[in-house]
Tab-separated table of N, CA and C in Angstrom:
chain	number	residue	atom	x	y	z
I	1	MET	N	5.024	-6.812	21.017
I	1	MET	CA	5.063	-5.898	19.582
I	1	MET	C	4.829	-7.053	18.533
I	2	ASP	N	4.679	-8.277	18.777
I	2	ASP	CA	4.684	-9.298	17.687
I	2	ASP	C	3.190	-9.047	16.960
I	3	GLY	N	2.163	-8.922	17.984
I	3	GLY	CA	0.818	-8.768	17.618
I	3	GLY	C	0.702	-7.605	16.440
I	4	PHE	N	1.537	-6.569	16.516
I	4	PHE	CA	1.361	-5.599	15.791
I	4	PHE	C	2.189	-5.499	14.421
I	5	SER	N	2.892	-6.526	14.224
I	5	SER	CA	3.911	-6.740	13.009
I	5	SER	C	3.080	-6.610	11.785
I	6	GLN	N	1.828	-7.124	11.663
I	6	GLN	CA	1.079	-6.903	10.410
I	6	GLN	C	0.513	-5.506	10.101
I	7	ASN	N	0.245	-4.878	11.263
I	7	ASN	CA	-0.187	-3.318	11.074
I	7	ASN	C	0.895	-2.453	11.210
I	8	VAL	N	2.063	-2.637	11.353
I	8	VAL	CA	3.061	-1.487	11.398
I	8	VAL	C	4.181	-1.861	10.377
I	9	THR	N	4.297	-0.800	9.482
I	9	THR	CA	5.317	-0.890	8.355
I	9	THR	C	6.414	0.020	8.664
I	10	GLU	N	7.574	-0.400	8.671
I	10	GLU	CA	8.799	0.369	8.891
I	10	GLU	C	8.981	1.181	7.663
I	11	LEU	N	9.092	2.704	7.705
I	11	LEU	CA	9.273	3.373	6.368
I	11	LEU	C	10.795	3.475	6.148
I	12	ARG	N	10.965	3.504	4.887
I	12	ARG	CA	12.356	3.654	4.387
I	12	ARG	C	12.337	5.042	3.724
I	13	LEU	N	13.068	6.007	4.496
I	13	LEU	CA	13.169	7.293	4.079
I	13	LEU	C	14.399	7.601	3.568
I	14	SER	N	14.612	8.715	2.654
I	14	SER	CA	15.869	8.919	1.919
I	14	SER	C	16.181	10.360	2.485
I	15	ASP	N	17.255	10.278	2.951
I	15	ASP	CA	17.972	11.472	3.723
I	15	ASP	C	18.260	12.644	2.608
I	16	ASN	N	17.882	13.916	3.092
I	16	ASN	CA	18.319	14.990	2.243
I	16	ASN	C	19.755	15.549	2.461
I	17	PRO	N	20.479	15.553	1.453
I	17	PRO	CA	22.011	15.918	1.626
I	17	PRO	C	22.098	17.247	1.920
I	18	ALA	N	21.198	18.208	1.774
I	18	ALA	CA	21.271	19.575	1.991
I	18	ALA	C	20.945	19.917	3.668
I	19	TRP	N	20.343	18.777	4.296
I	19	TRP	CA	19.970	19.036	5.604
I	19	TRP	C	21.176	18.786	6.271
I	20	GLU	N	21.381	19.925	7.237
I	20	GLU	CA	22.534	19.976	8.256
I	20	GLU	C	22.382	19.543	9.597
I	21	GLY	N	20.979	19.715	10.000
I	21	GLY	CA	20.629	19.340	11.396
I	21	GLY	C	21.456	20.082	12.372
I	22	ASP	N	21.844	19.514	13.523
I	22	ASP	CA	22.788	19.669	14.497
I	22	ASP	C	24.125	20.166	14.112
I	23	ARG	N	24.653	19.624	12.773
I	23	ARG	CA	25.724	19.981	12.312
I	23	ARG	C	26.065	21.268	11.789
I	24	GLY	N	24.948	22.087	11.782
I	24	GLY	CA	24.820	23.438	10.988
I	24	GLY	C	25.751	24.476	11.767
I	25	ASN	N	25.531	25.667	11.302
I	25	ASN	CA	26.262	26.835	11.943
I	25	ASN	C	26.158	26.982	13.386
I	26	THR	N	27.149	26.908	14.151
I	26	THR	CA	26.997	27.158	15.642
I	26	THR	C	27.654	28.451	16.036
I	27	LYS	N	28.475	29.056	15.077
I	27	LYS	CA	28.888	30.394	15.414
I	27	LYS	C	28.032	31.609	15.358
I	28	GLY	N	27.320	31.453	14.224
I	28	GLY	CA	26.121	32.522	14.016
I	28	GLY	C	26.726	33.693	12.928
I	29	ASP	N	27.946	33.092	12.255
I	29	ASP	CA	28.600	34.116	11.213
I	29	ASP	C	27.977	33.988	9.987
I	30	LYS	N	26.994	33.118	9.644
I	30	LYS	CA	26.484	32.854	8.181
I	30	LYS	C	24.883	32.540	8.444
I	31	HIS	N	24.183	32.768	7.205
I	31	HIS	CA	22.865	32.462	7.178
I	31	HIS	C	22.566	30.955	7.119
I	32	ASP	N	21.817	30.611	7.923
I	32	ASP	CA	21.194	29.202	7.985
I	32	ASP	C	19.698	29.033	7.406
I	33	ASP	N	19.603	28.228	6.399
I	33	ASP	CA	18.268	27.959	6.040
I	33	ASP	C	17.513	26.944	6.930
I	34	LEU	N	16.946	27.401	7.887
I	34	LEU	CA	16.083	26.403	8.721
I	34	LEU	C	14.891	25.606	8.223
I	35	GLN	N	14.533	26.045	6.985
I	35	GLN	CA	13.389	25.444	6.304
I	35	GLN	C	13.760	24.112	5.549
I	36	ARG	N	14.806	23.698	5.533
I	36	ARG	CA	15.264	22.334	4.982
I	36	ARG	C	14.550	21.219	5.572
I	37	ALA	N	14.336	20.334	4.782
I	37	ALA	CA	13.680	19.145	5.245
I	37	ALA	C	14.508	17.995	5.560
I	38	ARG	N	14.357	17.093	6.388
I	38	ARG	CA	15.364	16.260	6.654
I	38	ARG	C	15.272	15.122	5.623
I	39	PHE	N	14.202	14.866	5.071
I	39	PHE	CA	13.990	13.761	4.092
I	39	PHE	C	13.539	14.313	2.612
I	40	ILE	N	13.825	13.564	1.714
I	40	ILE	CA	13.342	13.983	0.330
I	40	ILE	C	12.968	12.600	-0.362
I	41	CYS	N	12.158	12.939	-1.616
I	41	CYS	CA	11.624	11.824	-2.382
I	41	CYS	C	12.971	11.402	-3.348
I	42	PRO	N	13.335	10.153	-3.287
I	42	PRO	CA	14.533	9.758	-3.981
I	42	PRO	C	14.216	9.710	-5.317
I	43	VAL	N	13.171	9.964	-5.988
I	43	VAL	CA	12.862	9.923	-7.427
I	43	VAL	C	13.058	11.325	-7.910
I	44	VAL	N	12.217	12.230	-7.434
I	44	VAL	CA	12.202	13.579	-7.812
I	44	VAL	C	12.863	14.699	-7.136
I	45	GLY	N	13.106	14.378	-5.964
I	45	GLY	CA	14.088	15.267	-5.183
I	45	GLY	C	13.148	16.290	-4.343
I	46	LEU	N	11.896	16.044	-4.243
I	46	LEU	CA	11.058	17.022	-3.481
I	46	LEU	C	11.431	16.842	-1.879
I	47	GLU	N	11.339	17.859	-1.257
I	47	GLU	CA	11.577	17.789	0.189
I	47	GLU	C	10.234	17.343	0.833
I	48	MET	N	10.497	16.538	1.819
I	48	MET	CA	9.272	16.179	2.665
I	48	MET	C	8.932	17.227	3.729
I	49	ASN	N	8.421	18.356	3.405
I	49	ASN	CA	8.377	19.512	4.352
I	49	ASN	C	6.853	19.750	4.532
I	50	GLY	N	5.966	19.216	4.067
I	50	GLY	CA	4.384	19.262	4.194
I	50	GLY	C	3.854	20.039	3.059
I	51	ARG	N	4.461	20.579	2.086
I	51	ARG	CA	3.859	21.327	0.935
I	51	ARG	C	3.588	20.277	-0.100
I	52	HIS	N	4.223	19.162	-0.166
I	52	HIS	CA	3.928	18.180	-1.128
I	52	HIS	C	3.345	16.820	-0.510
I	53	ARG	N	2.479	16.138	-1.070
I	53	ARG	CA	1.844	15.021	-0.587
I	53	ARG	C	2.967	13.854	-0.803
I	54	PHE	N	3.090	12.988	0.197
I	54	PHE	CA	3.998	12.024	0.010
I	54	PHE	C	3.214	10.583	0.443
I	55	CYS	N	3.659	9.414	0.033
I	55	CYS	CA	3.058	8.046	0.270
I	55	CYS	C	4.008	7.180	0.258
I	56	PHE	N	3.701	5.961	0.926
I	56	PHE	CA	4.619	4.873	0.978
I	56	PHE	C	3.860	3.696	0.484
I	57	LEU	N	4.660	2.536	0.182
I	57	LEU	CA	4.260	1.308	-0.255
I	57	LEU	C	3.930	0.309	0.872
I	58	ARG	N	2.999	-0.377	0.899
I	58	ARG	CA	2.920	-1.247	1.991
I	58	ARG	C	3.720	-2.582	1.924
I	59	CYS	N	4.025	-2.903	0.512
I	59	CYS	CA	4.782	-4.116	0.484
I	59	CYS	C	6.359	-3.885	0.987
I	60	CYS	N	6.742	-2.623	0.907
I	60	CYS	CA	8.182	-2.517	1.071
I	60	CYS	C	8.780	-1.479	2.128
I	61	GLY	N	7.664	-0.411	2.200
I	61	GLY	CA	8.064	0.716	3.014
I	61	GLY	C	8.499	1.895	2.591
I	62	CYS	N	8.966	1.831	1.341
I	62	CYS	CA	9.698	2.998	0.662
I	62	CYS	C	8.642	4.171	0.565
I	63	VAL	N	9.283	5.265	0.836
I	63	VAL	CA	8.545	6.532	0.730
I	63	VAL	C	8.740	7.410	-0.580
I	64	PHE	N	7.772	7.763	-1.147
I	64	PHE	CA	7.819	8.752	-2.258
I	64	PHE	C	6.953	9.746	-2.473
I	65	SER	N	7.235	10.824	-3.118
I	65	SER	CA	6.277	11.942	-3.313
I	65	SER	C	5.230	11.334	-4.414
I	66	GLU	N	3.929	11.950	-4.060
I	66	GLU	CA	2.837	11.475	-4.955
I	66	GLU	C	3.159	11.857	-6.361
I	67	ARG	N	3.669	13.018	-6.481
I	67	ARG	CA	4.240	13.364	-7.955
I	67	ARG	C	5.027	12.400	-8.690
I	68	ALA	N	5.947	11.728	-7.893
I	68	ALA	CA	6.793	10.679	-8.484
I	68	ALA	C	6.129	9.618	-8.932
I	69	LEU	N	5.116	9.081	-8.054
I	69	LEU	CA	4.317	7.934	-8.363
I	69	LEU	C	3.339	8.191	-9.681
I	70	LYS	N	3.046	9.499	-9.722
I	70	LYS	CA	2.007	9.655	-10.779
I	70	LYS	C	2.856	10.034	-12.321
I	71	GLU	N	4.152	10.721	-12.186
I	71	GLU	CA	4.897	11.004	-13.147
I	71	GLU	C	5.439	9.632	-13.907
I	72	ILE	N	5.970	8.737	-13.117
I	72	ILE	CA	6.719	7.681	-13.570
I	72	ILE	C	5.843	6.455	-13.033
I	73	LYS	N	4.949	6.004	-14.029
I	73	LYS	CA	4.009	4.946	-13.943
I	73	LYS	C	4.858	3.601	-13.885
I	74	ALA	N	4.768	2.885	-12.681
I	74	ALA	CA	5.407	1.632	-12.785
I	74	ALA	C	4.574	0.663	-11.780
I	75	GLU	N	4.979	-0.637	-12.023
I	75	GLU	CA	4.211	-1.529	-11.245
I	75	GLU	C	5.408	-2.148	-10.163
I	76	VAL	N	6.552	-1.598	-10.141
I	76	VAL	CA	7.684	-1.855	-9.269
I	76	VAL	C	8.226	-0.852	-8.642
I	77	CYS	N	8.575	-0.891	-7.330
I	77	CYS	CA	9.079	0.187	-6.541
I	77	CYS	C	10.396	0.699	-7.203
I	78	HIS	N	10.462	2.166	-7.142
I	78	HIS	CA	11.333	2.966	-7.827
I	78	HIS	C	12.740	2.697	-7.110
I	79	THR	N	12.623	2.417	-5.791
I	79	THR	CA	13.938	2.299	-5.032
I	79	THR	C	14.528	0.692	-4.955
I	80	CYS	N	13.623	-0.200	-4.513
I	80	CYS	CA	14.039	-1.419	-4.085
I	80	CYS	C	13.627	-2.465	-5.246
I	81	GLY	N	12.622	-2.171	-6.207
I	81	GLY	CA	12.292	-3.042	-7.137
I	81	GLY	C	11.196	-3.946	-6.825
I	82	ALA	N	10.753	-3.923	-5.598
I	82	ALA	CA	9.419	-4.804	-5.236
I	82	ALA	C	8.335	-4.395	-5.986
I	83	ALA	N	7.581	-5.445	-6.380
I	83	ALA	CA	6.157	-5.411	-7.029
I	83	ALA	C	5.300	-4.773	-6.227
I	84	PHE	N	4.298	-3.936	-6.732
I	84	PHE	CA	3.258	-3.439	-5.902
I	84	PHE	C	2.060	-3.252	-6.797
I	85	GLN	N	0.946	-3.094	-6.220
I	85	GLN	CA	-0.353	-2.782	-6.564
I	85	GLN	C	-0.873	-1.552	-6.215
I	86	GLU	N	-1.869	-0.848	-6.971
I	86	GLU	CA	-2.464	0.496	-6.616
I	86	GLU	C	-2.918	0.419	-5.051
I	87	ASP	N	-3.355	-0.700	-4.700
I	87	ASP	CA	-3.930	-0.851	-3.257
I	87	ASP	C	-2.798	-0.611	-2.147
I	88	ASP	N	-1.538	-1.004	-2.644
I	88	ASP	CA	-0.318	-0.955	-1.699
I	88	ASP	C	-0.069	0.563	-1.456
I	89	VAL	N	-0.503	1.612	-1.923
I	89	VAL	CA	-0.054	2.776	-2.008
I	89	VAL	C	-0.727	3.593	-0.898
I	90	ILE	N	-0.085	3.874	0.315
I	90	ILE	CA	-0.668	4.727	1.455
I	90	ILE	C	-0.211	6.092	1.486
I	91	VAL	N	-1.187	6.898	1.542
I	91	VAL	CA	-0.856	8.483	1.546
I	91	VAL	C	-0.495	8.777	3.184
I	92	LEU	N	0.545	9.498	3.057
I	92	LEU	CA	0.829	10.056	4.498
I	92	LEU	C	0.342	11.298	4.744
I	93	ASN	N	-0.291	11.511	5.933
I	93	ASN	CA	-0.923	12.924	6.307
I	93	ASN	C	-1.925	13.120	5.436
I	94	GLY	N	-2.970	12.260	5.030
I	94	GLY	CA	-3.933	12.526	4.012
I	94	GLY	C	-5.139	13.330	4.386
I	95	THR	N	-5.998	13.527	3.446
I	95	THR	CA	-7.300	14.335	3.890
I	95	THR	C	-8.287	13.365	4.435
I	96	LYS	N	-9.391	13.991	4.821
I	96	LYS	CA	-10.454	13.114	5.301
I	96	LYS	C	-10.927	11.986	4.329
I	97	GLU	N	-10.979	12.399	3.149
I	97	GLU	CA	-11.333	11.423	2.034
I	97	GLU	C	-10.262	10.331	1.819
I	98	ASP	N	-9.087	10.947	1.817
I	98	ASP	CA	-8.052	9.802	1.874
I	98	ASP	C	-8.108	8.626	2.915
I	99	VAL	N	-8.391	9.283	4.129
I	99	VAL	CA	-8.513	8.407	5.358
I	99	VAL	C	-9.712	7.356	5.059
I	100	GLU	N	-10.795	7.762	4.648
I	100	GLU	CA	-11.964	7.052	4.334
I	100	GLU	C	-11.570	5.830	3.136
I	101	THR	N	-10.970	6.271	2.148
I	101	THR	CA	-10.564	5.483	1.228
I	101	THR	C	-9.616	4.360	1.797
I	102	LEU	N	-8.556	4.694	2.577
I	102	LEU	CA	-7.817	3.792	3.085
I	102	LEU	C	-8.433	2.752	4.016
I	103	LYS	N	-9.475	3.326	4.791
I	103	LYS	CA	-10.245	2.488	5.835
I	103	LYS	C	-11.003	1.430	4.884
I	104	ARG	N	-11.703	1.809	3.880
I	104	ARG	CA	-12.403	1.143	3.043
I	104	ARG	C	-11.469	-0.137	2.499
I	105	ARG	N	-10.365	0.133	2.009
I	105	ARG	CA	-9.476	-0.630	1.437
I	105	ARG	C	-8.878	-1.666	2.537
I	106	MET	N	-8.760	-1.253	3.750
I	106	MET	CA	-8.403	-2.112	4.998
I	106	MET	C	-9.505	-3.095	5.109
I	107	GLU	N	-10.621	-2.685	5.186
I	107	GLU	CA	-11.781	-3.504	5.379
I	107	GLU	C	-11.963	-4.710	4.226
I	108	GLU	N	-11.703	-4.150	3.063
I	108	GLU	CA	-11.677	-4.990	1.926
I	108	GLU	C	-10.716	-6.294	2.122
I	109	ARG	N	-9.395	-5.547	2.301
I	109	ARG	CA	-8.262	-6.692	2.700
I	109	ARG	C	-8.629	-7.608	3.778
I	110	ARG	N	-9.031	-7.034	4.813
I	110	ARG	CA	-9.401	-7.983	5.933
I	110	ARG	C	-10.554	-8.957	5.669
I	111	LEU	N	-11.326	-8.372	4.807
I	111	LEU	CA	-12.681	-9.404	4.461
I	111	LEU	C	-11.978	-10.540	3.293
I	112	ARG	N	-11.174	-10.100	2.542
I	112	ARG	CA	-10.594	-10.971	1.701
I	112	ARG	C	-9.756	-11.976	2.359
I	113	ALA	N	-9.155	-11.651	3.425
I	113	ALA	CA	-8.134	-12.497	4.110
I	113	ALA	C	-8.992	-13.506	4.971
I	114	LYS	N	-10.130	-13.022	5.561
I	114	LYS	CA	-11.248	-13.867	6.286
I	114	LYS	C	-11.712	-14.833	5.424
I	115	LEU	N	-12.117	-14.357	4.088
I	115	LEU	CA	-12.727	-15.252	3.153
I	115	LEU	C	-11.686	-16.343	2.779
I	116	GLY	N	-10.517	-16.038	2.607
I	116	GLY	CA	-9.513	-16.898	2.377
I	116	GLY	C	-9.227	-18.090	3.469
I	117	LYS	N	-9.385	-17.534	4.613
I	117	LYS	CA	-9.120	-18.407	5.845
I	117	LYS	C	-10.347	-19.556	5.857
I	118	VAL	N	-11.620	-19.162	5.615
I	118	VAL	CA	-12.599	-19.827	5.477
I	118	VAL	C	-12.489	-21.012	4.616
I	119	THR	N	-12.025	-20.843	3.548
I	119	THR	CA	-11.968	-21.908	2.354
I	119	THR	C	-10.602	-22.634	2.570
I	120	GLU	N	-9.886	-22.212	3.393
I	120	GLU	CA	-8.434	-22.997	3.712
I	120	GLU	C	-8.651	-24.417	3.903
I	121	PRO	N	-9.510	-24.882	4.700
I	121	PRO	CA	-9.582	-26.345	5.354
I	121	PRO	C	-9.779	-27.198	4.042
I	122	TRP	N	-10.497	-26.703	3.111
I	122	TRP	CA	-10.616	-27.572	1.912
I	122	TRP	C	-9.678	-27.632	0.949
I	123	GLY	N	-8.531	-26.972	0.998
I	123	GLY	CA	-7.400	-26.823	0.085
I	123	GLY	C	-7.393	-26.002	-0.819
I	124	PRO	N	-6.334	-25.804	-1.516
I	124	PRO	CA	-6.333	-24.836	-2.704
I	124	PRO	C	-7.287	-25.208	-3.839
I	125	PRO	N	-7.614	-24.103	-4.558
I	125	PRO	CA	-8.633	-24.276	-5.573
I	125	PRO	C	-8.063	-25.293	-6.616
I	126	PRO	N	-8.768	-26.178	-7.394
I	126	PRO	CA	-8.364	-26.947	-8.415
I	126	PRO	C	-7.920	-26.263	-9.720
I	127	PRO	N	-6.819	-26.727	-10.417
I	127	PRO	CA	-6.539	-25.988	-11.595
I	127	PRO	C	-7.587	-25.746	-12.507
I	128	PRO	N	-7.676	-24.696	-13.120
I	128	PRO	CA	-8.707	-24.391	-14.024
I	128	PRO	C	-8.609	-25.362	-15.290
I	129	GLU	N	-9.893	-25.962	-15.700
I	129	GLU	CA	-9.885	-26.965	-16.854
I	129	GLU	C	-9.896	-26.045	-18.133
I	130	SER	N	-10.883	-25.190	-17.999
I	130	SER	CA	-11.086	-24.449	-19.286
I	130	SER	C	-11.223	-22.985	-18.931
I	131	SER	N	-11.143	-21.873	-19.875
I	131	SER	CA	-11.630	-20.458	-19.467
I	131	SER	C	-13.037	-20.149	-19.397
I	132	GLY	N	-13.897	-21.166	-19.521
I	132	GLY	CA	-15.384	-20.852	-19.648
I	132	GLY	C	-16.086	-20.945	-18.338
I	133	ALA	N	-17.372	-20.637	-18.488
I	133	ALA	CA	-18.183	-20.718	-17.124
I	133	ALA	C	-18.375	-21.919	-16.637
I	134	ALA	N	-18.188	-23.150	-17.497
I	134	ALA	CA	-18.393	-24.412	-16.986
I	134	ALA	C	-17.579	-24.896	-15.951
I	135	SER	N	-16.221	-24.332	-15.974
I	135	SER	CA	-15.334	-24.806	-15.052
I	135	SER	C	-15.422	-24.077	-13.632
I	136	CYS	N	-16.457	-23.103	-13.468
I	136	CYS	CA	-16.714	-22.441	-12.175
I	136	CYS	C	-17.410	-23.372	-11.198
I	137	LEU	N	-16.710	-23.414	-10.019
I	137	LEU	CA	-17.323	-24.349	-8.852
I	137	LEU	C	-18.502	-23.956	-8.348
I	138	CYS	N	-18.902	-22.562	-8.553
I	138	CYS	CA	-20.163	-22.104	-8.009
I	138	CYS	C	-21.353	-22.621	-8.708
I	139	ARG	N	-21.185	-23.291	-9.824
I	139	ARG	CA	-22.447	-24.124	-10.701
I	139	ARG	C	-22.721	-25.317	-10.072
I	140	GLY	N	-21.712	-26.060	-9.586
I	140	GLY	CA	-21.850	-27.392	-9.286
I	140	GLY	C	-22.281	-27.573	-7.721
I	141	ALA	N	-22.601	-28.724	-7.282
I	141	ALA	CA	-22.933	-29.007	-5.922
I	141	ALA	C	-22.037	-30.220	-5.348
I	142	SER	N	-20.822	-29.647	-5.118
I	142	SER	CA	-19.870	-30.892	-4.762
I	142	SER	C	-19.605	-31.076	-3.242
I	143	GLY	N	-20.455	-30.228	-2.428
I	143	GLY	CA	-20.323	-30.279	-0.965
I	143	GLY	C	-19.276	-29.299	-0.355
I	144	LYS	N	-18.442	-28.774	-1.241
I	144	LYS	CA	-17.443	-27.907	-0.800
I	144	LYS	C	-18.024	-26.504	-1.054
I	145	PRO	N	-17.422	-25.725	-0.238
I	145	PRO	CA	-17.681	-24.162	-0.509
I	145	PRO	C	-17.402	-23.730	-1.677
I	146	PRO	N	-18.075	-22.841	-2.640
I	146	PRO	CA	-17.679	-22.550	-3.741
I	146	PRO	C	-16.245	-21.726	-3.713
I	147	ASN	N	-15.481	-21.733	-4.779
I	147	ASN	CA	-14.223	-21.257	-4.945
I	147	ASN	C	-14.116	-20.536	-6.129
I	148	CYS	N	-14.932	-19.473	-6.261
I	148	CYS	CA	-14.870	-18.828	-7.607
I	148	CYS	C	-14.784	-17.271	-7.478
I	149	PRO	N	-13.735	-16.792	-8.069
I	149	PRO	CA	-13.364	-15.330	-8.031
I	149	PRO	C	-14.436	-14.470	-8.159
I	150	ALA	N	-15.164	-14.715	-9.181
I	150	ALA	CA	-16.446	-13.814	-9.502
I	150	ALA	C	-17.322	-13.921	-8.203
I	151	LEU	N	-17.680	-14.981	-7.659
I	151	LEU	CA	-18.735	-15.194	-6.497
I	151	LEU	C	-17.921	-14.306	-5.260
I	152	GLY	N	-16.573	-14.659	-5.182
I	152	GLY	CA	-15.891	-13.975	-4.027
I	152	GLY	C	-15.850	-12.407	-4.234
I	153	ARG	N	-15.874	-11.856	-5.311
I	153	ARG	CA	-16.003	-10.454	-5.505
I	153	ARG	C	-17.370	-9.966	-5.186
I	154	ALA	N	-18.337	-10.682	-5.714
I	154	ALA	CA	-19.821	-10.394	-5.331
I	154	ALA	C	-20.030	-10.352	-3.745
I	155	VAL	N	-19.477	-11.382	-3.150
I	155	VAL	CA	-19.656	-11.452	-1.651
I	155	VAL	C	-19.032	-10.119	-0.898
I	156	ILE	N	-17.819	-9.877	-1.331
I	156	ILE	CA	-17.008	-8.809	-0.750
I	156	ILE	C	-17.863	-7.431	-1.062
I	157	GLU	N	-18.468	-7.249	-2.324
I	157	GLU	CA	-19.168	-6.099	-2.680
I	157	GLU	C	-20.429	-5.935	-2.004
I	158	ALA	N	-20.993	-6.941	-1.613
I	158	ALA	CA	-22.370	-7.183	-1.025
I	158	ALA	C	-22.256	-6.839	0.555
I	159	LEU	N	-21.153	-7.422	0.981
I	159	LEU	CA	-20.823	-7.132	2.419
I	159	LEU	C	-20.415	-5.655	2.737
I	160	LEU	N	-19.929	-4.899	1.733
I	160	LEU	CA	-19.444	-3.629	1.913
I	160	LEU	C	-20.448	-2.567	1.571
I	161	GLN	N	-21.572	-2.872	0.977
I	161	GLN	CA	-22.631	-2.014	0.859
I	161	GLN	C	-23.206	-1.431	2.128
I	162	PRO	N	-23.554	-0.130	2.352
I	162	PRO	CA	-23.962	0.254	3.527
I	162	PRO	C	-25.379	-0.144	3.799
């Protein structure tokens, strides 16, 4: 299972206090609402029953309704406080378009990781001397591979073009 640790995220779900599950009515002398969901969004309280879209954060595994993420704009997880970016949000049970978007993001992440490993033997990039174009390594011929964020983005975009 160690080989899958990068690809598997353990989700942190929030229990629904109204869900009784097997503890429910066994006598049959009262009405049971069997439509209760076992889990809810910890922020807005929506039940995770298929009516509302839910997503999780890759960085920490916390699960939220999409509505909660849209209504409460933040760069930290609402539950555990971990910092995240827009690319860390993964939709659960998404549409075909969502799946295609997630595949594209995954390919970009893998490509960035691969490009990072290629430049690794030459060490970390030198500290920036100035904020101008003169400090960009892709303009010089030092014998090392260029380590320029603008060039890296251009390479990633070129490789992702169909």
